[in-house]
Amino acid sequence: MRRSPFIRELTTLGHADRPLVGGKAASLGMLLAAGCPVPPGFALTTEAYRYFLERNGLTGLFEFVQDEGMRLDDTAAQLSRRVEEAFLAAALPEDLADELAESYLGLGKAIGQPEPVVAVRSSAADEDSRTASFAGQHETYLGIQGIGSLFRAVRRCWASAYTPRAIAYRVHRGLSLKDAAVGVVVQLLVEPRAAGVLFTLSPRTGDRSLIVIEGSWGLGQAVVAGEVTPDEYVVSKVTLELVRKQVNAKPFRYRRGGSDGSLVREELPPDLASAPCLAESEVIELARRARELEKRLGYPLDVEWAMCDQPERGTVFFLQCRPETVWTTKERPLATLAASDPIAAIAQTLVRSPSRPGDG
């Protein structure tokens, strides 16, 4: 792939590239450098996003004006609708569109598919850091196929930097809305037998001697969105022994639907719903890779994984990696925050996830 201000291969990326491609894309490059299995793909840079804004006259779109007496979430919702409508109505500049199409078709050529099925993921420049995760606040579209669907998914990813929740998070963190530079990751879609998240510490207690793996059947959407109670596997980080296993009923799974990124919810028979989604050997393999990765990077991690029955392309994949932020950056209690900054308290309420981090 030739050097371009708009497109970068994931294999060329590292931590220093965060401003150029966003946190998610940079972390995928770091995973690859660490020898972790990652689906092949490329990153659309933040320069491509800014170029799209400039060529379509959208650079002045992000003025955030909160009328007296108006709730923060109402104002954020108005701005979010305005951004989404403008982004979807605008076209990609021709030279940018040509490069994106060429890179997409190149992915397909490598696996013998004229129009490959891909995942399209938002990758904001200030997400997935050790102080601000933006977990679950930017969009991912799974099962995109065809150039037209890809172009629309990219614009929707850019617009998702301005969801009401993301706007509230930026206001709370004191981050500028107009500086919300967004990259996009395009990867071949893996269709897993099981998927989920893992933490290189206990998400409940912060115990760093443990690795906790959560998973369910199918695509990981049900886990990251908190729609199912996933199976939980607790592994000793020291000995790599499985010390606790909790298998829960997982009555449905998601699989890809249409080429536009829609998902299909599929109900499961009782015997499959109640079966463990991972074999013990797979649990230990995930834990081993996570332990090695944490040792290399030097801080606790939150990783999204997928387990596939596709030996020709690999069986274990890491789909995303971010620093764990719940135990490492505790936020002030809401009561204290509300007394000093009521607007920030509202924002913090909006951005707090009800359970676990999501896919952003």
Coordinates of N, CA, C and O in Angstrom, one line a residue, residues 4-117:
S4 N 0.1 7.3 2.1 CA -1.1 8.2 1.9 C -1.4 9.0 3.1 O -1.3 8.5 4.2
P5 N -1.9 10.3 3.0 CA -2.3 11.0 4.1 C -3.6 10.5 4.7 O -4.0 10.8 5.8
F6 N -4.3 9.6 3.9 CA -5.7 9.2 4.3 C -5.7 7.7 4.8 O -6.6 7.4 5.6
I7 N -4.8 6.9 4.3 CA -4.9 5.4 4.6 C -3.6 4.9 5.2 O -2.5 5.3 4.6
R8 N -3.7 4.2 6.3 CA -2.5 3.5 6.8 C -2.8 2.0 7.1 O -3.9 1.7 7.6
E9 N -1.9 1.2 6.8 CA -2.0 -0.2 7.2 C -1.9 -0.4 8.7 O -1.1 0.3 9.3
L10 N -2.6 -1.3 9.3 CA -2.5 -1.5 10.7 C -1.1 -1.9 11.2 O -0.7 -1.6 12.3
T11 N -0.4 -2.7 10.3 CA 0.9 -3.2 10.7 C 1.9 -2.1 10.8 O 3.0 -2.3 11.4
T12 N 1.6 -0.9 10.4 CA 2.6 0.2 10.4 C 2.3 1.1 11.7 O 3.1 2.1 11.9
L13 N 1.3 0.8 12.5 CA 0.9 1.7 13.5 C 1.4 1.4 14.9 O 1.6 0.2 15.2
G14 N 1.6 2.4 15.7 CA 2.0 2.2 17.1 C 1.4 3.4 17.9 O 0.6 4.2 17.5
H15 N 1.8 3.4 19.2 CA 1.3 4.4 20.1 C 1.4 5.9 19.6 O 0.6 6.7 19.8
A16 N 2.6 6.1 19.0 CA 2.8 7.5 18.5 C 1.9 7.9 17.4 O 1.8 9.1 17.1
D17 N 1.1 7.0 16.8 CA 0.2 7.3 15.7 C -1.2 7.7 16.2 O -2.1 7.9 15.4
R18 N -1.4 7.7 17.5 CA -2.7 8.0 18.0 C -3.4 9.3 17.5 O -4.5 9.3 17.1
P19 N -2.6 10.4 17.4 CA -3.2 11.6 16.8 C -3.6 11.4 15.4 O -4.5 12.1 14.9
L20 N -3.0 10.6 14.6 CA -3.2 10.4 13.2 C -4.3 9.4 12.9 O -5.1 9.6 12.0
V21 N -4.5 8.3 13.7 CA -5.4 7.3 13.4 C -6.4 7.0 14.5 O -7.4 6.2 14.3
G22 N -6.2 7.6 15.7 CA -7.1 7.4 16.8 C -6.6 6.2 17.7 O -5.8 5.4 17.3
G23 N -7.2 6.2 18.9 CA -6.8 5.2 19.9 C -7.0 3.8 19.5 O -6.1 2.9 19.7
K24 N -8.1 3.5 18.9 CA -8.4 2.1 18.6 C -7.5 1.5 17.5 O -6.9 0.4 17.6
A25 N -7.3 2.3 16.4 CA -6.3 1.9 15.4 C -4.9 1.7 15.9 O -4.2 0.8 15.6
A26 N -4.5 2.7 16.7 CA -3.1 2.6 17.2 C -2.9 1.4 18.1 O -1.9 0.7 18.1
S27 N -4.0 1.1 18.9 CA -3.9 -0.1 19.8 C -3.8 -1.4 19.0 O -3.2 -2.3 19.4
L28 N -4.5 -1.4 17.9 CA -4.5 -2.6 17.0 C -3.0 -2.8 16.4 O -2.5 -3.9 16.3
G29 N -2.4 -1.7 16.1 CA -1.0 -1.8 15.6 C -0.1 -2.3 16.7 O 0.8 -3.1 16.5
M30 N -0.4 -1.8 18.0 CA 0.4 -2.3 19.1 C 0.2 -3.8 19.4 O 1.1 -4.5 19.7
L31 N -1.1 -4.3 19.2 CA -1.4 -5.7 19.3 C -0.6 -6.5 18.3 O 0.0 -7.5 18.6
L32 N -0.6 -6.0 17.1 CA 0.2 -6.7 16.0 C 1.7 -6.8 16.3 O 2.3 -7.8 16.1
A33 N 2.2 -5.6 16.8 CA 3.6 -5.6 17.2 C 4.0 -6.6 18.3 O 5.1 -7.1 18.4
A34 N 3.0 -6.8 19.2 CA 3.2 -7.7 20.3 C 3.0 -9.2 19.9 O 3.1 -10.1 20.7
G35 N 2.7 -9.4 18.6 CA 2.5 -10.8 18.1 C 1.1 -11.3 18.4 O 0.8 -12.5 18.2
C36 N 0.1 -10.5 18.7 CA -1.3 -10.9 18.9 C -2.0 -11.1 17.6 O -1.8 -10.3 16.6
P37 N -2.9 -12.0 17.5 CA -3.7 -12.2 16.3 C -4.8 -11.2 16.1 O -5.6 -11.0 17.0
V38 N -4.7 -10.5 15.0 CA -5.7 -9.4 14.8 C -6.2 -9.5 13.3 O -5.4 -9.8 12.4
P39 N -7.5 -9.4 13.1 CA -8.0 -9.5 11.7 C -7.3 -8.4 10.8 O -7.1 -7.3 11.2
P40 N -6.9 -8.7 9.6 CA -6.2 -7.8 8.7 C -7.2 -6.6 8.4 O -8.4 -6.7 8.3
G41 N -6.5 -5.5 8.1 CA -7.3 -4.3 7.8 C -6.4 -3.1 7.7 O -5.2 -3.1 7.6
F42 N -7.1 -1.9 7.6 CA -6.4 -0.6 7.5 C -7.1 0.4 8.3 O -8.2 0.2 8.7
A43 N -6.5 1.6 8.4 CA -7.0 2.7 9.1 C -7.2 3.9 8.2 O -6.3 4.2 7.4
L44 N -8.4 4.5 8.3 CA -8.6 5.8 7.7 C -8.2 6.9 8.7 O -8.7 6.9 9.8
T45 N -7.3 7.8 8.3 CA -6.7 8.7 9.3 C -7.6 9.9 9.7 O -8.7 10.1 9.0
T46 N -7.2 10.6 10.7 CA -8.0 11.8 11.1 C -7.8 12.9 10.1 O -8.7 13.8 10.0
E47 N -6.7 12.8 9.2 CA -6.6 13.8 8.1 C -7.7 13.6 7.1 O -8.2 14.5 6.5
A48 N -8.1 12.3 6.9 CA -9.3 12.1 6.0 C -10.5 12.7 6.5 O -11.3 13.3 5.8
Y49 N -10.7 12.6 7.9 CA -11.9 13.2 8.5 C -11.9 14.7 8.3 O -12.9 15.3 7.9
R50 N -10.8 15.3 8.6 CA -10.7 16.8 8.5 C -10.9 17.2 7.0 O -11.5 18.3 6.7
Y51 N -10.3 16.5 6.1 CA -10.5 16.8 4.7 C -11.9 16.7 4.3 O -12.4 17.6 3.5
F52 N -12.6 15.7 4.8 CA -14.1 15.5 4.5 C -14.8 16.8 5.0 O -15.7 17.3 4.3
L53 N -14.5 17.2 6.2 CA -15.2 18.4 6.8 C -14.9 19.7 5.9 O -15.8 20.4 5.6
E54 N -13.6 19.9 5.6 CA -13.3 21.1 4.8 C -13.9 21.1 3.5 O -14.4 22.1 3.0
R55 N -13.8 20.0 2.7 CA -14.4 19.9 1.4 C -15.9 20.1 1.3 O -16.4 20.5 0.3
N56 N -16.6 19.8 2.4 CA -18.0 19.9 2.5 C -18.5 21.1 3.3 O -19.7 21.2 3.5
G57 N -17.6 21.9 3.7 CA -17.9 23.2 4.4 C -18.6 22.9 5.8 O -19.5 23.6 6.2
L58 N -18.1 21.9 6.5 CA -18.7 21.5 7.8 C -17.9 21.8 9.0 O -18.2 21.4 10.1
T59 N -16.8 22.6 8.8 CA -15.9 22.9 10.0 C -16.6 23.7 11.0 O -16.1 23.7 12.2
G60 N -17.6 24.5 10.7 CA -18.2 25.3 11.7 C -19.5 24.7 12.3 O -20.3 25.4 12.9
L61 N -19.6 23.4 12.2 CA -20.9 22.7 12.6 C -21.0 22.5 14.1 O -22.1 22.3 14.6
F62 N -19.9 22.6 14.8 CA -19.8 22.0 16.2 C -20.0 23.0 17.3 O -19.6 22.7 18.4
E63 N -20.6 24.1 17.0 CA -20.8 25.1 18.1 C -21.8 24.6 19.1 O -22.9 24.2 18.8
F64 N -21.4 24.5 20.4 CA -22.2 24.0 21.4 C -22.7 25.2 22.2 O -22.0 25.8 23.0
V65 N -24.0 25.4 22.1 CA -24.6 26.6 22.8 C -25.7 26.0 23.7 O -26.7 25.4 23.2
Q66 N -25.6 26.2 25.0 CA -26.6 25.7 26.0 C -27.4 26.9 26.5 O -26.9 27.8 27.2
D67 N -28.6 26.9 26.0 CA -29.5 28.0 26.5 C -29.8 27.9 28.0 O -29.8 26.8 28.6
E68 N -30.0 29.0 28.6 CA -30.2 29.1 30.1 C -31.5 28.2 30.4 O -32.5 28.3 29.7
G69 N -31.3 27.3 31.3 CA -32.5 26.5 31.7 C -32.6 25.2 30.9 O -33.4 24.4 31.3
M70 N -31.8 25.1 29.8 CA -31.9 23.9 29.0 C -31.0 22.8 29.6 O -29.9 23.1 29.9
R71 N -31.5 21.6 29.7 CA -30.7 20.5 30.2 C -29.5 20.2 29.2 O -29.7 20.3 28.0
L72 N -28.4 19.7 29.8 CA -27.3 19.4 29.0 C -27.6 18.3 27.9 O -27.2 18.4 26.8
D73 N -28.4 17.2 28.4 CA -28.7 16.2 27.4 C -29.6 16.6 26.3 O -29.5 16.1 25.2
D74 N -30.5 17.6 26.5 CA -31.3 18.1 25.5 C -30.5 18.8 24.4 O -30.6 18.7 23.2
T75 N -29.5 19.7 24.9 CA -28.7 20.4 24.0 C -27.8 19.5 23.2 O -27.6 19.6 22.0
A76 N -27.2 18.5 23.9 CA -26.4 17.5 23.2 C -27.2 16.7 22.1 O -26.6 16.5 21.0
A77 N -28.4 16.4 22.4 CA -29.2 15.7 21.4 C -29.5 16.5 20.2 O -29.4 16.0 19.1
Q78 N -29.7 17.8 20.4 CA -29.9 18.7 19.2 C -28.7 18.8 18.3 O -28.8 18.7 17.1
L79 N -27.5 19.0 19.0 CA -26.3 19.0 18.2 C -26.0 17.7 17.5 O -25.6 17.7 16.3
S80 N -26.2 16.6 18.2 CA -26.0 15.3 17.6 C -26.8 15.1 16.3 O -26.3 14.6 15.3
R81 N -28.1 15.4 16.4 CA -29.0 15.3 15.2 C -28.5 16.1 14.0 O -28.4 15.7 12.9
R82 N -28.0 17.3 14.4 CA -27.6 18.3 13.3 C -26.3 17.7 12.6 O -26.2 17.7 11.4
V83 N -25.4 17.2 13.4 CA -24.1 16.6 12.9 C -24.4 15.4 12.0 O -23.9 15.2 10.9
E84 N -25.3 14.5 12.5 CA -25.5 13.2 11.8 C -26.2 13.5 10.4 O -25.8 13.0 9.4
E85 N -27.2 14.4 10.4 CA -27.9 14.8 9.2 C -26.9 15.4 8.2 O -26.9 15.0 7.0
A86 N -26.0 16.2 8.7 CA -25.1 16.9 7.8 C -24.0 15.9 7.2 O -23.7 15.9 6.0
F87 N -23.5 15.0 8.0 CA -22.5 14.1 7.6 C -23.1 13.1 6.6 O -22.4 12.8 5.6
L88 N -24.3 12.6 6.8 CA -24.9 11.6 5.9 C -25.3 12.3 4.6 O -25.4 11.6 3.5
A89 N -25.6 13.5 4.6 CA -26.0 14.2 3.3 C -24.7 14.6 2.5 O -24.9 14.8 1.3
A90 N -23.6 14.6 3.1 CA -22.3 15.1 2.4 C -21.7 13.9 1.7 O -21.8 12.7 2.2
A91 N -21.0 14.1 0.7 CA -20.3 13.1 -0.1 C -18.8 13.0 0.3 O -18.2 14.1 0.7
L92 N -18.2 11.9 0.2 CA -16.7 11.8 0.4 C -16.1 12.5 -0.8 O -16.5 12.3 -2.0
P93 N -15.0 13.3 -0.6 CA -14.3 13.9 -1.8 C -13.8 12.7 -2.7 O -13.5 11.6 -2.2
E94 N -13.8 13.0 -4.0 CA -13.5 12.0 -4.9 C -12.2 11.3 -4.7 O -12.1 10.0 -4.8
D95 N -11.1 12.0 -4.4 CA -9.8 11.4 -4.3 C -9.8 10.5 -3.0 O -9.2 9.4 -3.0
L96 N -10.4 11.0 -1.9 CA -10.5 10.2 -0.7 C -11.3 8.9 -1.0 O -11.0 7.8 -0.5
A97 N -12.5 9.1 -1.7 CA -13.3 7.9 -2.0 C -12.6 6.9 -2.8 O -12.7 5.7 -2.6
D98 N -11.7 7.3 -3.8 CA -11.0 6.4 -4.6 C -10.0 5.6 -3.8 O -9.8 4.4 -4.0
E99 N -9.3 6.3 -2.9 CA -8.3 5.6 -2.1 C -9.0 4.6 -1.1 O -8.5 3.5 -0.9
L100 N -10.1 5.0 -0.5 CA -10.8 4.1 0.4 C -11.3 2.8 -0.4 O -11.2 1.7 0.1
A101 N -11.9 3.0 -1.5 CA -12.3 1.9 -2.3 C -11.2 1.0 -2.7 O -11.3 -0.3 -2.7
E102 N -10.1 1.5 -3.1 CA -8.9 0.7 -3.5 C -8.4 -0.1 -2.4 O -8.1 -1.3 -2.5
S103 N -8.4 0.5 -1.2 CA -7.9 -0.3 0.0 C -8.9 -1.4 0.4 O -8.5 -2.5 0.7
Y104 N -10.2 -1.1 0.3 CA -11.2 -2.1 0.6 C -11.1 -3.3 -0.4 O -11.1 -4.4 0.0
L105 N -11.0 -3.0 -1.7 CA -11.0 -4.0 -2.7 C -9.7 -4.8 -2.5 O -9.6 -6.0 -2.8
G106 N -8.6 -4.2 -2.1 CA -7.4 -4.9 -1.8 C -7.5 -5.9 -0.7 O -6.9 -7.0 -0.8
L107 N -8.3 -5.6 0.3 CA -8.5 -6.6 1.4 C -9.2 -7.8 0.8 O -8.9 -9.0 1.2
G108 N -10.2 -7.6 -0.1 CA -10.9 -8.7 -0.7 C -10.0 -9.5 -1.6 O -10.1 -10.8 -1.6
K109 N -9.1 -8.9 -2.3 CA -8.3 -9.6 -3.2 C -7.4 -10.6 -2.5 O -7.1 -11.7 -2.9
A110 N -7.0 -10.2 -1.3 CA -6.1 -11.0 -0.5 C -6.7 -12.3 0.0 O -6.1 -13.3 0.2
I111 N -8.1 -12.4 0.1 CA -8.8 -13.6 0.5 C -9.7 -14.1 -0.6 O -10.5 -15.0 -0.4
G112 N -9.6 -13.6 -1.8 CA -10.4 -14.1 -2.9 C -11.8 -13.7 -2.9 O -12.7 -14.4 -3.5
Q113 N -12.2 -12.6 -2.3 CA -13.6 -12.1 -2.3 C -13.6 -10.7 -3.0 O -12.9 -9.8 -2.5
P114 N -14.3 -10.5 -4.1 CA -14.4 -9.2 -4.7 C -14.8 -8.1 -3.8 O -14.3 -7.0 -3.9
E115 N -15.8 -8.3 -3.0 CA -16.3 -7.4 -2.0 C -16.4 -8.0 -0.7 O -17.4 -8.7 -0.3
P116 N -15.3 -7.9 0.1 CA -15.2 -8.6 1.4 C -16.2 -8.0 2.4 O -16.6 -6.9 2.3
V117 N -16.5 -8.9 3.4 CA -17.4 -8.5 4.5 C -16.4 -7.9 5.6 O -15.5 -8.6 6.0

